[in-house]
Amino acid sequence: MAVQAVPTKGNLMNTKKSLALAKNGYELLDRKRNILIREMMTLIDHANAIQQQIDGAYEEAYIALQTANITNGFCEDISNAVPIEDGLHLDSRSVMGVEIPILTMEESDNYNYLHYGTRTTNSAVDKAFILFTKVKNLTVELAEIENSVYRLAVSIKKTQKRANALKNIMIPRFEETVKFITDALDEKDREEFSRLKVIKRKKLRDSAQEE
């Protein structure tokens, strides 16, 4: 790698400062990456646990719906009586500068009582309603976690790229520049020292001749 820098003490000081900043930046990025990875792994474990729950919940809910359809006829008209869910709210939290979504379901009075008649339905409909409400809540939770994992993964990739650029490009470049300037200044000092020695010897020789 060609070093293009004028070998002066000022440039040496500036390059050393840049090198120190680059090393500090790498340490911070490495720390950020590790924190994000730990956060992502925790969420992945949580997502796996919810995925197992949601698979079973969907299966149980659809079995309950089939039973309700068989015992009550198709439940499309009954389902139309259930209000559309509009209590989902989106917020966020920050993890090392990464915005992580927080999804919450607002407690609604719509689900504190039945919206369909009990004369024309039976307990199979109630069970299906309860189980699909559970599915809905698990789906919201899983969506929050999967979106969080995706955002963390994107940020980890960017952080890794920046850290690699500092470690493999910028830091070696600054180190090479520091070495180049230091060697050049040392060589200049040696030349100056040799020149002064020659001058001193000449003066001593001239003084001896005059005596």
Coordinates of C-alpha atoms in Angstrom, one line a residue:
M1 CA 0.0 0.0 0.0
A2 CA 1.6 3.3 -1.1
V3 CA 1.9 5.9 1.6
Q4 CA 1.5 9.4 0.5
A5 CA 2.3 11.7 3.4
V6 CA 4.8 14.4 3.9
P7 CA 7.1 13.2 6.7
T8 CA 6.7 16.0 9.2
K9 CA 6.2 16.0 13.0
G10 CA 2.8 17.7 12.5
N11 CA 1.6 15.0 10.1
L12 CA 2.9 12.3 12.5
M13 CA 0.9 13.7 15.4
N14 CA -2.2 14.0 13.2
T15 CA -1.9 10.5 11.9
K16 CA -1.4 9.1 15.4
K17 CA -4.6 10.9 16.5
S18 CA -6.4 9.4 13.5
L19 CA -5.0 5.9 14.4
A20 CA -6.2 6.3 18.0
L21 CA -9.7 7.3 16.8
A22 CA -9.9 4.4 14.4
K23 CA -8.9 1.9 17.1
N24 CA -11.4 3.5 19.5
G25 CA -14.1 3.4 16.8
Y26 CA -13.4 -0.3 16.1
E27 CA -13.7 -1.2 19.8
L28 CA -17.0 0.7 20.0
L29 CA -18.3 -1.0 16.9
D30 CA -17.2 -4.4 18.1
R31 CA -18.9 -3.8 21.4
K32 CA -22.1 -2.7 19.6
R33 CA -22.0 -5.8 17.4
N34 CA -21.7 -8.1 20.4
I35 CA -24.6 -6.4 22.2
L36 CA -26.8 -6.6 19.1
I37 CA -25.9 -10.3 18.5
R38 CA -26.8 -11.1 22.1
E39 CA -30.1 -9.3 21.8
M40 CA -30.9 -11.0 18.5
M41 CA -30.0 -14.5 19.9
T42 CA -32.3 -13.9 22.9
L43 CA -35.1 -12.9 20.5
I44 CA -34.5 -15.9 18.3
D45 CA -34.9 -18.2 21.2
H46 CA -38.1 -16.4 22.2
A47 CA -39.4 -16.6 18.6
N48 CA -38.7 -20.4 18.5
A49 CA -40.7 -20.9 21.7
I50 CA -43.6 -18.8 20.3
Q51 CA -43.5 -20.6 17.0
Q52 CA -44.0 -23.9 18.7
Q53 CA -46.9 -22.4 20.7
I54 CA -48.5 -20.8 17.6
D55 CA -48.3 -23.9 15.5
G56 CA -50.2 -25.8 18.2
A57 CA -52.6 -22.9 18.7
Y58 CA -53.5 -22.7 15.0
E59 CA -54.1 -26.4 14.8
E60 CA -56.3 -26.4 17.9
A61 CA -58.2 -23.3 16.7
Y62 CA -59.0 -24.8 13.3
I63 CA -60.1 -28.0 14.8
A64 CA -62.4 -26.0 17.0
L65 CA -63.7 -24.1 14.0
Q66 CA -64.4 -27.3 12.1
T67 CA -66.4 -28.6 15.1
A68 CA -68.3 -25.3 15.3
N69 CA -69.0 -25.5 11.5
I70 CA -70.3 -29.0 11.9
T71 CA -72.5 -28.4 14.9
N72 CA -73.8 -24.9 13.9
G73 CA -73.5 -24.9 10.1
F74 CA -70.9 -22.6 8.5
C75 CA -70.1 -19.8 10.9
E76 CA -69.5 -17.0 8.4
D77 CA -72.6 -15.0 9.5
I78 CA -71.6 -15.5 13.2
S79 CA -68.0 -14.4 12.5
N80 CA -69.3 -11.2 10.9
A81 CA -70.8 -10.2 14.2
V82 CA -67.3 -10.1 15.8
P83 CA -65.9 -6.6 15.5
I84 CA -62.7 -6.0 13.5
E85 CA -59.6 -5.7 15.6
D86 CA -58.4 -2.1 15.8
G87 CA -56.6 -2.1 19.1
L88 CA -53.1 -2.8 17.8
H89 CA -50.6 -0.1 18.7
L90 CA -47.0 0.3 17.5
D91 CA -44.2 1.8 19.6
S92 CA -40.5 1.3 19.7
R93 CA -37.4 1.0 21.9
S94 CA -33.8 1.6 21.0
V95 CA -31.0 -1.0 21.3
M96 CA -27.6 0.6 20.5
G97 CA -29.4 3.0 18.1
V98 CA -31.5 0.3 16.4
E99 CA -35.2 1.0 16.6
I100 CA -37.0 -2.2 17.8
P101 CA -40.8 -2.3 17.4
I102 CA -43.1 -2.9 20.4
L103 CA -46.6 -4.1 19.5
T104 CA -49.3 -3.9 22.1
M105 CA -53.0 -5.0 22.0
E106 CA -55.3 -2.5 23.6
E107 CA -57.8 -4.0 26.1
S108 CA -61.2 -3.5 24.4
D109 CA -64.6 -3.9 25.8
N110 CA -65.6 -5.6 22.5
Y111 CA -64.2 -8.8 23.8
N112 CA -65.7 -8.7 27.2
Y113 CA -69.0 -9.9 26.0
L114 CA -70.3 -12.1 23.1
H115 CA -71.4 -10.4 19.9
Y116 CA -73.4 -13.3 18.6
G117 CA -76.6 -14.9 20.0
T118 CA -76.4 -17.9 22.3
R119 CA -79.7 -19.4 21.0
T120 CA -78.3 -20.2 17.6
T121 CA -74.8 -21.2 18.7
N122 CA -73.2 -23.6 21.1
S123 CA -70.0 -23.9 23.2
A124 CA -68.0 -25.0 20.1
V125 CA -68.3 -21.4 18.7
D126 CA -67.2 -20.0 22.0
K127 CA -64.2 -22.3 22.1
A128 CA -63.3 -21.3 18.5
F129 CA -63.5 -17.6 19.4
I130 CA -61.3 -18.0 22.4
L131 CA -58.7 -20.1 20.6
F132 CA -58.5 -17.7 17.6
T133 CA -58.1 -14.8 20.1
K134 CA -55.1 -16.7 21.5
V135 CA -53.8 -17.2 18.0
K136 CA -54.2 -13.5 17.3
N137 CA -52.2 -12.5 20.4
L138 CA -49.4 -15.0 19.6
T139 CA -49.3 -13.8 16.0
V140 CA -48.8 -10.2 17.2
E141 CA -46.1 -11.2 19.6
L142 CA -44.3 -13.3 16.9
A143 CA -44.6 -10.5 14.3
E144 CA -42.9 -8.1 16.8
I145 CA -40.1 -10.5 17.5
E146 CA -39.4 -11.4 13.9
N147 CA -39.4 -7.8 12.8
S148 CA -37.0 -7.0 15.6
V149 CA -34.7 -9.9 14.6
Y150 CA -34.7 -8.6 11.0
R151 CA -33.8 -5.1 12.0
L152 CA -31.0 -6.3 14.4
A153 CA -29.6 -8.6 11.6
V154 CA -29.5 -5.7 9.2
S155 CA -27.7 -3.5 11.8
I156 CA -25.3 -6.2 12.7
K157 CA -24.3 -6.6 9.0
K158 CA -23.7 -2.9 8.7
T159 CA -21.8 -2.7 11.9
Q160 CA -19.7 -5.7 10.9
K161 CA -18.9 -4.1 7.6
R162 CA -17.8 -0.8 9.2
A163 CA -15.7 -2.7 11.8
N164 CA -14.0 -4.7 9.1
A165 CA -13.2 -1.6 7.1
L166 CA -11.6 0.0 10.2
K167 CA -9.7 -3.2 11.2
N168 CA -8.6 -4.3 7.7
I169 CA -8.2 -1.0 5.9
M170 CA -8.1 2.2 7.9
I171 CA -6.1 1.0 10.9
P172 CA -3.3 -0.8 8.9
R173 CA -3.2 2.3 6.6
F174 CA -2.7 4.7 9.5
E175 CA -0.1 2.3 11.1
E176 CA 1.8 2.1 7.9
T177 CA 1.7 5.9 7.6
V178 CA 3.0 6.3 11.2
K179 CA 5.8 3.9 10.5
F180 CA 6.7 5.7 7.2
I181 CA 6.8 9.1 8.8
T182 CA 8.6 7.9 11.9
D183 CA 11.3 6.1 9.9
A184 CA 11.7 9.1 7.6
L185 CA 12.1 11.5 10.6
D186 CA 14.5 9.1 12.3
E187 CA 16.6 8.9 9.1
K188 CA 16.5 12.7 8.9
D189 CA 17.7 12.9 12.5
R190 CA 20.5 10.5 11.8
E191 CA 21.5 12.5 8.8
E192 CA 21.4 15.7 10.9
F193 CA 23.4 14.1 13.6
S194 CA 26.0 12.9 11.1
R195 CA 26.2 16.3 9.6
L196 CA 26.7 18.0 13.0
K197 CA 29.5 15.5 13.8
V198 CA 31.2 16.3 10.5
I199 CA 30.9 20.0 11.2
K200 CA 32.2 19.5 14.8
R201 CA 35.2 17.5 13.6
K202 CA 36.0 20.1 10.9
K203 CA 35.9 22.9 13.5
L204 CA 38.1 20.9 15.9
R205 CA 40.5 20.3 13.0
D206 CA 40.5 23.9 12.0
S207 CA 41.1 25.0 15.6
A208 CA 44.1 22.6 15.9
Q209 CA 45.6 23.9 12.7
E210 CA 45.3 27.5 13.9
E211 CA 47.1 26.7 17.1

